[in-house]
Coordinates of C-alpha atoms and ligand atoms in Angstrom, one line a residue:
X138 CA -59.2 203.2 -179.8
X139 CA -58.4 202.8 -176.1
X140 CA -58.8 199.6 -174.1
X141 CA -59.1 199.3 -170.4
X142 CA -57.6 196.2 -168.7
X143 CA -58.2 194.8 -165.3
X144 CA -55.6 192.5 -163.6
X145 CA -56.9 190.5 -160.7
X146 CA -55.4 187.0 -160.7
X147 CA -53.4 187.1 -157.4
X148 CA -52.0 189.8 -155.1
X149 CA -52.3 192.7 -157.5
X150 CA -55.3 194.7 -158.5
X151 CA -54.3 196.7 -161.5
X152 CA -55.9 198.9 -164.2
X153 CA -54.2 199.8 -167.4
X154 CA -55.3 201.7 -170.4
X155 CA -53.6 201.1 -173.8
X156 CA -54.1 202.4 -177.3
X157 CA -54.6 200.1 -180.3
X158 CA -51.0 200.6 -181.2
X159 CA -49.8 199.2 -177.9
X160 CA -49.0 202.6 -176.3
X161 CA -49.5 202.5 -172.5
X162 CA -51.5 205.5 -171.4
X163 CA -52.0 204.4 -167.8
X164 CA -50.9 201.6 -165.6
X165 CA -51.9 201.7 -161.9
X166 CA -51.5 198.9 -159.5
X167 CA -52.3 198.3 -155.9
X168 CA -51.0 195.1 -154.4
X169 CA -52.1 193.2 -151.3
X170 CA -49.2 192.7 -148.9
X171 CA -48.9 190.8 -145.7
X172 CA -45.5 190.5 -144.0
X173 CA -46.6 187.6 -141.9
X174 CA -48.7 185.1 -143.7
X175 CA -48.3 185.4 -147.5
X176 CA -51.5 185.4 -149.4
X177 CA -54.8 184.7 -147.7
X178 CA -57.2 184.3 -150.7
X179 CA -60.3 185.9 -149.2
X180 CA -58.3 188.8 -147.9
X181 CA -56.8 189.4 -151.3
X182 CA -60.3 189.5 -152.8
X183 CA -61.4 191.9 -150.1
X184 CA -58.4 194.1 -150.9
X185 CA -59.3 194.1 -154.7
X186 CA -62.9 195.1 -154.0
X187 CA -61.8 197.9 -151.7
X188 CA -59.2 199.5 -154.0
X189 CA -61.0 199.1 -157.4
X190 CA -62.7 202.5 -157.7
X191 CA -59.6 204.4 -156.5
X192 CA -57.3 202.5 -158.9
X193 CA -59.8 203.2 -161.7
X194 CA -59.8 207.0 -161.0
X195 CA -56.0 207.1 -160.8
X196 CA -55.8 205.3 -164.2
X197 CA -58.2 207.8 -165.8
X198 CA -56.1 210.7 -164.3
X199 CA -52.9 209.2 -165.6
X200 CA -54.3 208.7 -169.1
X201 CA -55.6 212.2 -169.1
X202 CA -52.1 213.5 -168.4
X203 CA -50.6 211.3 -171.0
X204 CA -52.9 212.3 -173.9
X205 CA -52.8 215.9 -172.7
X206 CA -56.6 216.0 -172.6
X207 CA -58.9 218.0 -170.4
X208 CA -60.8 214.9 -169.7
X209 CA -60.4 211.1 -169.8
X210 CA -63.3 208.9 -168.8
X211 CA -65.4 205.9 -169.8
X212 CA -66.5 207.7 -172.9
X213 CA -62.9 207.2 -174.3
X214 CA -62.9 203.5 -173.6
X215 CA -63.9 201.0 -176.3
X216 CA -63.4 197.6 -174.5
X217 CA -63.0 196.3 -171.0
X218 CA -60.6 193.4 -170.8
X219 CA -60.1 191.4 -167.6
X220 CA -57.9 188.5 -166.4
X221 CA -60.1 185.4 -166.6
X222 CA -57.4 183.1 -165.3
X223 CA -55.4 181.2 -164.2
X224 CA -55.4 182.4 -160.6
X225 CA -56.9 182.3 -157.2
X226 CA -60.7 181.9 -157.4
X227 CA -61.6 184.7 -155.0
X228 CA -59.3 187.2 -156.6
X229 CA -60.4 186.3 -160.1
X230 CA -64.0 186.6 -159.0
X231 CA -63.5 190.0 -157.4
X232 CA -61.9 191.3 -160.7
X233 CA -64.6 189.7 -162.9
X234 CA -67.4 191.2 -160.8
X235 CA -65.9 194.7 -161.2
X236 CA -65.3 194.2 -164.9
X237 CA -68.9 193.0 -165.3
X238 CA -70.3 195.9 -163.2
X239 CA -68.4 198.5 -165.2
X240 CA -69.0 197.0 -168.6
X241 CA -72.8 196.9 -167.9
X242 CA -72.9 200.4 -166.5
X243 CA -70.9 202.0 -169.3
X244 CA -72.0 199.6 -172.0
X245 CA -68.6 198.3 -173.1
X246 CA -67.9 194.8 -174.5
X247 CA -66.1 192.5 -172.0
X248 CA -63.1 190.6 -173.2
X249 CA -61.8 187.8 -170.9
X250 CA -58.1 187.1 -171.5
X251 CA -55.5 184.6 -170.3
X252 CA -53.1 186.2 -167.9
X253 CA -49.9 184.4 -169.0
X254 CA -50.6 185.2 -172.6
X255 CA -50.9 188.9 -171.6
X256 CA -47.4 188.7 -170.0
X257 CA -46.0 187.5 -173.3
X258 CA -47.9 189.8 -175.6
X259 CA -47.0 193.0 -173.8
X260 CA -43.3 192.0 -174.0
X261 CA -43.6 191.2 -177.6
X262 CA -45.1 194.5 -178.6
X263 CA -42.8 196.6 -176.4
X264 CA -39.7 195.2 -178.1
X265 CA -41.4 194.6 -181.5
X266 CA -40.3 191.0 -181.6
X267 CA -41.1 188.6 -184.4
X268 CA -41.0 185.1 -183.0
X269 CA -39.3 184.8 -179.6
X270 CA -38.9 181.9 -177.2
X271 CA -40.6 183.0 -174.0
X272 CA -39.4 182.3 -170.6
X273 CA -42.2 183.0 -168.1
X274 CA -41.0 182.9 -164.5
X275 CA -43.4 184.4 -162.0
X276 CA -44.8 183.4 -158.6
X277 CA -46.8 180.4 -159.8
X278 CA -45.5 179.9 -163.3
X279 CA -42.2 178.6 -164.6
X280 CA -42.5 177.8 -168.3
X281 CA -40.5 177.8 -171.5
X282 CA -43.0 178.6 -174.3
X283 CA -42.9 179.0 -178.1
X284 CA -45.6 179.9 -180.6
X285 CA -46.4 177.9 -183.7
X286 CA -49.4 178.4 -186.0
X287 CA -50.9 181.0 -183.6
X288 CA -50.9 178.5 -180.7
X289 CA -48.6 178.5 -177.6
X290 CA -46.7 175.4 -176.9
X291 CA -45.1 174.7 -173.5
X292 CA -41.7 173.1 -174.2
X293 CA -40.6 172.9 -170.6
X294 CA -41.9 173.8 -167.1
X295 CA -41.6 173.2 -163.4
X296 CA -42.9 169.8 -162.2
X297 CA -43.8 171.3 -158.8
X298 CA -43.4 174.9 -157.4
X299 CA -43.2 178.0 -159.5
X300 CA -39.7 179.5 -159.0
X301 CA -41.1 182.7 -157.4
X302 CA -43.3 180.8 -155.0
X303 CA -40.3 178.6 -154.0
X304 CA -38.2 181.7 -153.3
X305 CA -41.1 183.2 -151.3
X306 CA -41.4 179.9 -149.3
X307 CA -37.7 180.0 -148.4
X308 CA -38.0 183.7 -147.7
X309 CA -40.8 183.0 -145.2
X310 CA -38.4 180.7 -143.3
X311 CA -35.8 183.5 -143.2
X312 CA -38.4 186.0 -142.1
X313 CA -38.0 188.1 -145.2
X314 CA -41.7 188.9 -145.7
X315 CA -43.6 188.7 -148.9
X316 CA -42.5 188.9 -151.7
X317 CA -39.1 187.5 -150.8
X318 CA -37.4 187.5 -154.2
X319 CA -36.0 191.0 -154.1
X320 CA -34.6 190.5 -150.5
X321 CA -33.1 187.1 -151.5
X322 CA -31.4 188.9 -154.4
X323 CA -29.9 191.4 -151.9
X324 CA -28.7 188.8 -149.4
X325 CA -27.2 186.7 -152.3
X326 CA -24.8 189.5 -153.1
X327 CA -23.0 188.7 -149.8
X328 CA -23.0 185.0 -150.2
X329 CA -20.8 182.2 -151.4
X330 CA -21.6 178.9 -153.0
X331 CA -22.7 175.8 -151.1
X332 CA -23.6 172.7 -153.0
X333 CA -27.3 172.1 -153.7
X334 CA -29.2 169.5 -155.8
X335 CA -29.6 170.3 -159.5
X336 CA -32.9 169.1 -160.9
X337 CA -33.3 169.3 -164.7
X338 CA -35.3 166.6 -166.5
X339 CA -35.2 167.1 -170.2
X340 CA -36.7 170.6 -170.6
X341 CA -38.5 170.4 -167.2
X342 CA -37.2 171.5 -163.9
X343 CA -38.1 170.7 -160.3
X344 CA -37.6 172.9 -157.2
X345 CA -39.1 171.0 -154.3
X346 CA -35.9 168.9 -153.5
X347 CA -33.8 172.1 -153.6
X348 CA -36.2 173.9 -151.3
X349 CA -36.1 171.0 -148.8
X350 CA -32.3 171.0 -148.9
X351 CA -31.9 174.8 -148.2
X352 CA -34.5 174.6 -145.5
X353 CA -32.6 171.8 -143.8
X354 CA -29.3 173.5 -144.1
X355 CA -30.7 176.7 -142.6
X356 CA -32.5 175.0 -139.7
X357 CA -29.4 173.0 -138.9
X358 CA -27.3 176.2 -139.0
X359 CA -25.0 174.5 -141.6
X360 CA -25.0 177.5 -143.9
X361 CA -25.7 181.3 -143.5
X362 CA -28.8 182.9 -145.0
X363 CA -26.5 184.8 -147.4
X364 CA -24.8 181.7 -148.7
X365 CA -28.1 179.9 -149.1
X366 CA -29.6 182.8 -151.0
X367 CA -26.6 183.0 -153.3
X368 CA -26.5 179.2 -153.9
X369 CA -30.3 179.0 -154.4
X370 CA -30.1 181.7 -157.1
X371 CA -27.1 180.3 -158.8
X372 CA -28.6 176.8 -158.9
X373 CA -32.1 177.6 -160.0
X374 CA -31.1 180.3 -162.5
X375 CA -28.6 177.9 -164.0
X376 CA -31.2 175.2 -164.4
X377 CA -33.6 177.7 -166.1
X378 CA -30.8 178.9 -168.4
X379 CA -30.0 175.3 -169.4
X380 CA -33.6 174.4 -170.3
X381 CA -34.2 177.7 -172.0
X382 CA -31.1 177.1 -174.2
X383 CA -32.2 173.6 -175.0
X384 CA -35.7 175.0 -176.0
X385 CA -34.2 177.7 -178.2
X386 CA -31.9 175.2 -180.0
X387 CA -34.8 172.8 -180.5
X388 CA -37.2 175.4 -181.8
X389 CA -34.5 177.4 -183.6
X390 CA -35.4 180.7 -181.9
X391 CA -33.1 183.7 -182.1
X392 CA -34.9 185.9 -179.6
X393 CA -35.5 185.3 -175.9
X394 CA -38.1 187.2 -174.0
X395 CA -38.1 186.9 -170.2
X396 CA -41.4 187.8 -168.5
X397 CA -42.8 187.4 -164.9
X398 CA -41.8 188.9 -161.6
X399 CA -38.6 186.8 -161.2
X400 CA -37.4 188.7 -164.3
X401 CA -36.7 191.6 -162.0
X402 CA -33.6 189.7 -160.8
X403 CA -30.4 191.2 -162.2
X404 CA -28.3 188.0 -161.7
X405 CA -30.9 185.9 -163.6
X406 CA -31.0 188.4 -166.5
X407 CA -27.2 188.4 -166.7
X408 CA -27.0 184.6 -167.0
X409 CA -29.7 184.5 -169.7
X410 CA -28.0 187.4 -171.6
X411 CA -24.7 185.5 -171.6
X412 CA -26.3 182.3 -172.8
X413 CA -28.1 184.2 -175.7
X414 CA -24.9 186.1 -176.7
X415 CA -23.0 182.8 -176.8
X416 CA -25.5 181.3 -179.3
X417 CA -25.9 184.5 -181.4
X418 CA -29.4 185.2 -180.1
X419 CA -30.8 188.4 -178.5
X420 CA -32.1 188.6 -174.9
X421 CA -35.0 190.9 -174.0
X422 CA -36.8 191.7 -170.8
X423 CA -39.7 193.7 -170.0
X424 CA -39.5 197.0 -168.0
X425 CA -40.4 196.7 -164.4
X426 CA -43.7 198.4 -164.5
X427 CA -44.9 196.0 -167.2
X428 CA -43.1 192.9 -166.0
X429 CA -45.1 192.6 -162.8
X430 CA -48.8 191.8 -162.8
X431 CA -50.5 194.9 -164.2
X432 CA -53.6 196.0 -166.1
X433 CA -51.8 197.4 -169.2
X434 CA -50.8 194.0 -170.3
X435 CA -54.4 192.8 -169.9
X436 CA -55.6 195.7 -171.9
X437 CA -53.2 194.9 -174.8
X438 CA -54.1 191.2 -174.8
X439 CA -57.7 192.3 -174.8
X440 CA -57.1 194.3 -177.9
X441 CA -55.5 191.3 -179.6
X442 CA -58.4 189.1 -178.6
X443 CA -61.3 191.6 -179.1
X444 CA -62.8 189.7 -182.0
X445 CA -62.4 186.2 -180.6
X446 CA -63.1 186.5 -176.9
X447 CA -65.9 187.9 -174.8
X448 CA -67.5 187.4 -171.4
X449 CA -66.0 184.0 -170.6
X450 CA -66.5 184.3 -166.8
X451 CA -63.4 183.0 -164.9
X452 CA -61.2 180.0 -165.5
X453 CA -58.8 179.5 -162.5
X454 CA -56.9 176.6 -164.2
X455 CA -56.6 178.0 -167.8
X456 CA -53.3 176.9 -169.3
X457 CA -51.6 179.0 -172.0
X458 CA -51.6 176.1 -174.4
X459 CA -55.4 176.1 -174.3
X460 CA -55.6 179.7 -175.5
Ligands
AMP194 P1 -45.5 187.7 -160.5 O1 -46.2 186.5 -160.0 O2 -45.2 187.8 -161.9 O3 -46.1 189.0 -159.9 O4 -44.1 187.7 -159.8 C1 -44.0 187.7 -158.4 C2 -42.8 186.8 -158.0 O5 -41.6 187.4 -158.4 C3 -42.7 186.6 -156.5 O6 -42.6 185.3 -156.2 C4 -41.4 187.4 -156.1 O7 -40.7 186.9 -155.0 C5 -40.6 187.3 -157.4 N1 -39.6 188.3 -157.5 C6 -39.8 189.7 -157.6 N2 -38.7 190.3 -157.6 C7 -37.7 189.4 -157.6 C8 -36.3 189.4 -157.7 N3 -35.6 190.6 -157.7 N4 -35.6 188.3 -157.7 C9 -36.3 187.1 -157.6 N5 -37.6 187.0 -157.6 C10 -38.3 188.1 -157.6
MG195 MG1 -48.3 187.2 -163.4

Protein backbone atom coordinates (compact mmCIF):
# COMPACT_ATOMS: atom_id res chain seq x y z
CA UNK A 1 0.00 0.00 0.00
CA UNK A 2 1.27 3.48 -0.93
CA UNK A 3 0.13 6.75 0.62
CA UNK A 4 0.56 10.18 -0.91
CA UNK A 5 1.08 13.08 1.50
CA UNK A 6 0.75 16.81 0.87
CA UNK A 7 2.58 19.37 3.02
CA UNK A 8 1.28 22.92 2.89
CA UNK A 9 1.34 24.57 6.32
CA UNK A 10 3.79 27.38 5.61
CA UNK A 11 6.55 28.17 3.09
CA UNK A 12 6.88 24.66 1.68
CA UNK A 13 4.68 22.79 -0.73
CA UNK A 14 5.72 19.17 -0.66
CA UNK A 15 4.52 15.81 -1.90
CA UNK A 16 5.79 12.55 -0.52
CA UNK A 17 4.91 8.94 -1.18
CA UNK A 18 5.53 6.26 1.46
CA UNK A 19 4.77 2.57 1.79
CA UNK A 20 2.82 1.05 4.69
CA UNK A 21 6.14 0.00 6.24
CA UNK A 22 7.40 3.59 6.33
CA UNK A 23 9.67 3.34 3.30
CA UNK A 24 9.99 6.71 1.57
CA UNK A 25 9.54 6.31 -2.19
CA UNK A 26 9.35 9.97 -3.08
CA UNK A 27 9.77 13.27 -1.32
CA UNK A 28 9.71 16.43 -3.44
CA UNK A 29 9.53 19.90 -1.99
CA UNK A 30 9.26 23.36 -3.48
CA UNK A 31 9.62 26.20 -1.00
CA UNK A 32 8.55 29.80 -1.32
CA UNK A 33 11.46 32.10 -0.71
CA UNK A 34 11.66 35.86 -0.47
CA UNK A 35 14.96 37.45 0.49
CA UNK A 36 13.39 40.77 1.48
CA UNK A 37 10.16 40.30 3.29
CA UNK A 38 9.86 36.89 4.93
CA UNK A 39 6.55 35.18 4.31
CA UNK A 40 3.65 37.05 2.78
CA UNK A 41 0.74 34.63 3.35
CA UNK A 42 -1.23 35.16 0.13
CA UNK A 43 1.96 34.96 -1.96
CA UNK A 44 2.88 31.69 -0.27
CA UNK A 45 -0.55 30.29 -1.15
CA UNK A 46 -0.14 31.50 -4.74
CA UNK A 47 3.23 29.72 -4.88
CA UNK A 48 1.68 26.46 -3.64
CA UNK A 49 -1.09 26.53 -6.25
CA UNK A 50 1.43 27.28 -8.98
CA UNK A 51 3.88 24.45 -8.24
CA UNK A 52 1.43 21.73 -7.12
CA UNK A 53 1.07 19.81 -10.41
CA UNK A 54 4.79 19.94 -11.15
CA UNK A 55 5.71 18.70 -7.67
CA UNK A 56 3.18 15.88 -8.04
CA UNK A 57 4.65 14.75 -11.36
CA UNK A 58 8.18 14.84 -9.94
CA UNK A 59 7.03 12.74 -6.98
CA UNK A 60 5.52 10.11 -9.27
CA UNK A 61 8.75 10.03 -11.33
CA UNK A 62 10.86 9.58 -8.20
CA UNK A 63 8.60 6.83 -6.87
CA UNK A 64 8.75 5.09 -10.24
CA UNK A 65 12.56 5.05 -10.10
CA UNK A 66 12.59 3.85 -6.51
CA UNK A 67 10.26 0.89 -7.08
CA UNK A 68 11.95 0.13 -10.43
CA UNK A 69 8.57 0.21 -12.11
CA UNK A 70 7.65 1.18 -15.67
CA UNK A 71 4.90 3.35 -14.34
CA UNK A 72 3.86 5.00 -11.13
CA UNK A 73 0.64 6.96 -11.01
CA UNK A 74 -2.56 7.59 -9.08
CA UNK A 75 -3.50 3.92 -9.65
CA UNK A 76 -0.78 2.95 -7.18
CA UNK A 77 -1.97 5.31 -4.43
CA UNK A 78 -4.41 4.18 -1.73
CA UNK A 79 -4.87 7.34 0.35
CA UNK A 80 -4.26 11.08 0.10
CA UNK A 81 -3.06 12.62 3.35
CA UNK A 82 -2.74 16.38 3.81
CA UNK A 83 -1.54 18.79 6.48
CA UNK A 84 -4.73 20.09 8.11
CA UNK A 85 -2.92 22.36 10.57
CA UNK A 86 -1.59 24.20 12.39
CA UNK A 87 -0.34 26.77 9.90
CA UNK A 88 -1.07 29.86 7.84
CA UNK A 89 -4.70 29.87 6.72
CA UNK A 90 -4.00 30.72 3.04
CA UNK A 91 -1.27 28.04 2.73
CA UNK A 92 -3.36 25.39 4.43
CA UNK A 93 -6.29 26.23 2.20
CA UNK A 94 -4.18 26.01 -0.97
CA UNK A 95 -2.98 22.53 0.05
CA UNK A 96 -6.41 21.37 1.15
CA UNK A 97 -8.00 22.47 -2.12
CA UNK A 98 -5.41 20.48 -4.11
CA UNK A 99 -5.86 17.45 -1.84
CA UNK A 100 -9.64 17.62 -2.26
CA UNK A 101 -9.41 18.11 -6.02
CA UNK A 102 -7.12 15.11 -6.48
CA UNK A 103 -8.97 12.88 -4.04
CA UNK A 104 -12.23 13.54 -5.87
CA UNK A 105 -10.76 13.13 -9.33
CA UNK A 106 -8.92 9.89 -8.53
CA UNK A 107 -11.36 8.63 -5.88
CA UNK A 108 -8.97 8.30 -2.96
CA UNK A 109 -9.91 8.73 0.68
CA UNK A 110 -8.69 11.99 2.22
CA UNK A 111 -6.89 11.91 5.55
CA UNK A 112 -6.29 15.20 7.33
CA UNK A 113 -3.31 15.06 9.70
CA UNK A 114 -1.65 17.21 12.30
CA UNK A 115 1.63 18.63 11.00
CA UNK A 116 3.61 18.50 14.28
CA UNK A 117 2.48 14.91 14.88
CA UNK A 118 3.82 14.06 11.41
CA UNK A 119 7.23 15.51 12.30
CA UNK A 120 7.37 13.24 15.34
CA UNK A 121 6.03 10.09 13.66
CA UNK A 122 8.48 10.11 10.75
CA UNK A 123 11.41 10.44 13.15
CA UNK A 124 10.08 7.64 15.30
CA UNK A 125 9.69 5.18 12.39
CA UNK A 126 13.02 6.11 10.74
CA UNK A 127 14.92 5.27 13.95
CA UNK A 128 12.51 2.56 15.13
CA UNK A 129 12.16 4.26 18.52
CA UNK A 130 9.99 2.87 21.31
CA UNK A 131 9.03 5.78 23.53
CA UNK A 132 11.13 8.91 22.99
CA UNK A 133 10.98 12.37 24.48
CA UNK A 134 10.43 14.67 21.50
CA UNK A 135 12.04 18.07 21.08
CA UNK A 136 10.25 19.92 18.32
CA UNK A 137 12.00 23.11 17.27
CA UNK A 138 10.89 24.64 14.00
CA UNK A 139 10.02 28.13 12.78
CA UNK A 140 6.81 28.46 14.76
CA UNK A 141 7.11 25.61 17.25
CA UNK A 142 9.32 25.10 20.25
CA UNK A 143 7.98 22.26 22.38
CA UNK A 144 9.14 19.38 24.57
CA UNK A 145 6.63 16.57 24.10
CA UNK A 146 6.07 13.07 25.47
CA UNK A 147 3.47 10.44 24.67
CA UNK A 148 1.34 8.64 27.24
CA UNK A 149 -1.67 6.37 26.58
CA UNK A 150 -1.58 7.27 22.89
CA UNK A 151 -1.87 11.01 23.59
CA UNK A 152 0.77 13.69 23.19
CA UNK A 153 1.57 15.86 26.20
CA UNK A 154 3.44 19.14 25.94
CA UNK A 155 5.71 19.31 28.99
CA UNK A 156 7.40 22.56 28.06
CA UNK A 157 7.22 25.17 25.32
CA UNK A 158 8.06 28.71 24.31
CA UNK A 159 5.94 31.38 25.92
CA UNK A 160 6.35 33.70 22.93
CA UNK A 161 8.29 33.17 19.63
CA UNK A 162 9.27 29.83 18.17
CA UNK A 163 13.07 29.56 18.19
CA UNK A 164 13.35 29.40 14.39
CA UNK A 165 11.18 32.48 13.90
CA UNK A 166 13.19 34.34 16.50
CA UNK A 167 16.43 33.49 14.65
CA UNK A 168 14.77 34.59 11.39
CA UNK A 169 13.69 37.90 12.93
CA UNK A 170 17.22 38.62 14.09
CA UNK A 171 18.54 37.50 10.70
CA UNK A 172 16.27 40.01 8.99
CA UNK A 173 17.90 42.80 10.99
CA UNK A 174 21.33 41.50 9.91
CA UNK A 175 20.15 41.35 6.29
CA UNK A 176 20.66 37.58 6.08
CA UNK A 177 17.47 36.82 4.13
CA UNK A 178 15.04 34.02 4.90
CA UNK A 179 15.51 31.48 6.41
CA UNK A 180 18.30 32.94 8.51
CA UNK A 181 19.08 29.92 10.72
CA UNK A 182 21.77 28.37 8.48
CA UNK A 183 23.51 31.75 7.97
CA UNK A 184 23.44 32.49 11.69
CA UNK A 185 25.06 29.08 12.23
CA UNK A 186 27.88 30.03 9.83
CA UNK A 187 28.45 33.47 11.37
CA UNK A 188 28.42 31.96 14.87
CA UNK A 189 31.52 29.91 14.02
CA UNK A 190 33.55 33.12 14.02
CA UNK A 191 32.01 34.65 17.15
CA UNK A 192 32.78 34.85 20.83
CA UNK A 193 30.47 35.07 23.82
CA UNK A 194 28.72 38.23 24.99
CA UNK A 195 26.31 38.01 27.88
CA UNK A 196 22.60 37.72 27.07
CA UNK A 197 19.51 37.16 29.25
CA UNK A 198 18.69 33.51 29.97
CA UNK A 199 14.96 32.83 30.23
CA UNK A 200 13.89 29.41 31.53
CA UNK A 201 10.68 29.14 33.56
CA UNK A 202 10.19 25.60 34.80
CA UNK A 203 10.04 23.63 31.56
CA UNK A 204 9.04 26.67 29.49
CA UNK A 205 11.31 29.12 27.70
CA UNK A 206 10.98 32.68 26.46
CA UNK A 207 12.92 34.26 23.60
CA UNK A 208 11.44 37.75 23.22
CA UNK A 209 13.68 39.43 25.82
CA UNK A 210 16.78 37.82 24.30
CA UNK A 211 15.76 39.00 20.82
CA UNK A 212 15.26 42.57 22.07
CA UNK A 213 18.69 42.47 23.69
CA UNK A 214 20.60 41.23 20.61
CA UNK A 215 18.74 43.74 18.44
CA UNK A 216 19.74 46.55 20.79
CA UNK A 217 23.38 45.45 20.96
CA UNK A 218 23.55 45.25 17.17
CA UNK A 219 21.87 48.62 16.51
CA UNK A 220 24.08 50.32 19.10
CA UNK A 221 27.15 48.65 17.50
CA UNK A 222 28.12 47.20 20.88
CA UNK A 223 28.78 43.73 19.49
CA UNK A 224 29.54 42.26 16.07
CA UNK A 225 27.09 40.16 14.07
CA UNK A 226 29.38 37.13 14.57
CA UNK A 227 29.51 37.54 18.35
CA UNK A 228 25.75 38.03 18.58
CA UNK A 229 25.04 34.98 16.42
CA UNK A 230 27.38 32.87 18.54
CA UNK A 231 25.91 34.12 21.83
CA UNK A 232 22.34 33.80 20.62
CA UNK A 233 22.94 30.18 19.67
CA UNK A 234 24.80 29.32 22.87
CA UNK A 235 22.13 30.90 25.08
CA UNK A 236 19.02 29.60 23.33
CA UNK A 237 20.39 26.11 22.74
CA UNK A 238 21.53 25.89 26.38
CA UNK A 239 18.03 26.87 27.50
CA UNK A 240 16.48 24.20 25.27
CA UNK A 241 18.97 21.60 26.48
CA UNK A 242 18.16 22.42 30.10
CA UNK A 243 14.39 22.11 29.74
CA UNK A 244 14.72 18.96 27.65
CA UNK A 245 16.88 17.33 30.30
CA UNK A 246 14.32 18.28 32.95
CA UNK A 247 11.51 16.76 30.88
CA UNK A 248 13.47 13.55 30.24
CA UNK A 249 14.21 13.18 33.95
CA UNK A 250 10.60 13.88 34.89
CA UNK A 251 9.09 11.50 32.33
CA UNK A 252 11.90 8.92 32.66
CA UNK A 253 12.71 8.83 28.94
CA UNK A 254 15.86 7.19 27.61
CA UNK A 255 15.58 8.37 24.01
CA UNK A 256 15.50 11.93 22.68
CA UNK A 257 14.28 12.72 19.19
CA UNK A 258 14.97 16.19 17.77
CA UNK A 259 12.65 17.30 14.97
CA UNK A 260 11.93 20.59 13.15
CA UNK A 261 14.10 22.80 10.97
CA UNK A 262 16.33 24.14 13.75
CA UNK A 263 17.45 20.51 14.16
CA UNK A 264 19.68 21.10 11.12
CA UNK A 265 21.99 23.09 13.41
CA UNK A 266 25.15 21.13 14.26
CA UNK A 267 25.95 23.03 17.43
CA UNK A 268 22.44 22.42 18.79
CA UNK A 269 22.75 18.69 18.07
CA UNK A 270 26.14 18.51 19.78
CA UNK A 271 24.79 20.09 22.96
CA UNK A 272 21.80 17.74 23.09
CA UNK A 273 23.98 14.73 22.34
CA UNK A 274 26.31 15.58 25.24
CA UNK A 275 23.36 16.02 27.60
CA UNK A 276 21.92 12.64 26.57
CA UNK A 277 25.25 10.82 26.92
CA UNK A 278 25.71 12.28 30.41
CA UNK A 279 22.40 10.80 31.53
CA UNK A 280 22.74 7.44 29.77
CA UNK A 281 20.17 8.29 27.12
CA UNK A 282 20.37 8.20 23.32
CA UNK A 283 20.04 11.17 21.02
CA UNK A 284 18.45 10.89 17.58
CA UNK A 285 17.84 13.38 14.84
CA UNK A 286 16.06 13.09 11.58
CA UNK A 287 17.93 13.24 8.23
CA UNK A 288 17.74 16.66 6.58
CA UNK A 289 15.31 15.70 3.81
CA UNK A 290 12.83 14.45 6.41
CA UNK A 291 13.49 17.03 9.14
CA UNK A 292 12.31 20.00 7.14
CA UNK A 293 8.68 20.39 6.18
CA UNK A 294 7.96 17.66 3.64
CA UNK A 295 5.23 15.49 2.19
CA UNK A 296 6.68 12.10 3.16
CA UNK A 297 6.09 12.72 6.86
CA UNK A 298 2.50 13.73 6.09
CA UNK A 299 2.02 10.53 4.12
CA UNK A 300 3.34 8.39 6.99
CA UNK A 301 1.19 10.17 9.58
CA UNK A 302 -1.72 9.65 7.16
CA UNK A 303 -1.04 5.93 7.15
CA UNK A 304 -1.07 5.86 10.97
CA UNK A 305 -4.37 7.81 11.07
CA UNK A 306 -6.10 6.22 8.09
CA UNK A 307 -8.80 4.56 10.19
CA UNK A 308 -9.46 7.47 12.53
CA UNK A 309 -9.18 10.59 10.38
CA UNK A 310 -10.77 11.77 7.14
CA UNK A 311 -11.72 15.02 5.41
CA UNK A 312 -11.45 17.33 8.40
CA UNK A 313 -10.97 20.53 6.34
CA UNK A 314 -8.31 22.79 7.89
CA UNK A 315 -7.53 23.68 11.48
CA UNK A 316 -4.99 26.55 11.62
CA UNK A 317 -4.64 26.39 15.42
CA UNK A 318 -4.59 22.61 15.95
CA UNK A 319 -2.32 21.83 18.91
CA UNK A 320 -0.58 18.48 19.14
CA UNK A 321 -2.12 17.67 22.52
CA UNK A 322 -5.54 17.81 20.83
CA UNK A 323 -4.64 15.02 18.37
P1 LIG B 1 10.60 24.36 9.83
O1 LIG B 1 9.57 25.35 10.34
O2 LIG B 1 10.60 23.07 10.56
O3 LIG B 1 10.59 24.24 8.34
O4 LIG B 1 12.02 25.00 10.16
C1 LIG B 1 12.38 26.24 9.62
C2 LIG B 1 13.19 26.99 10.63
O5 LIG B 1 14.42 26.32 10.90
C3 LIG B 1 13.54 28.40 10.15
O6 LIG B 1 13.19 29.31 11.16
C4 LIG B 1 15.04 28.33 9.94
O7 LIG B 1 15.71 29.56 10.18
C5 LIG B 1 15.46 27.28 10.93
N1 LIG B 1 16.72 26.64 10.57
C6 LIG B 1 17.02 25.98 9.44
N2 LIG B 1 18.32 25.58 9.43
C7 LIG B 1 18.86 26.02 10.58
C8 LIG B 1 20.15 25.96 11.17
N3 LIG B 1 21.16 25.36 10.55
N4 LIG B 1 20.32 26.53 12.38
C9 LIG B 1 19.30 27.13 13.02
N5 LIG B 1 18.07 27.24 12.52
C10 LIG B 1 17.84 26.69 11.32
MG1 LIG C 1 7.22 22.05 10.35
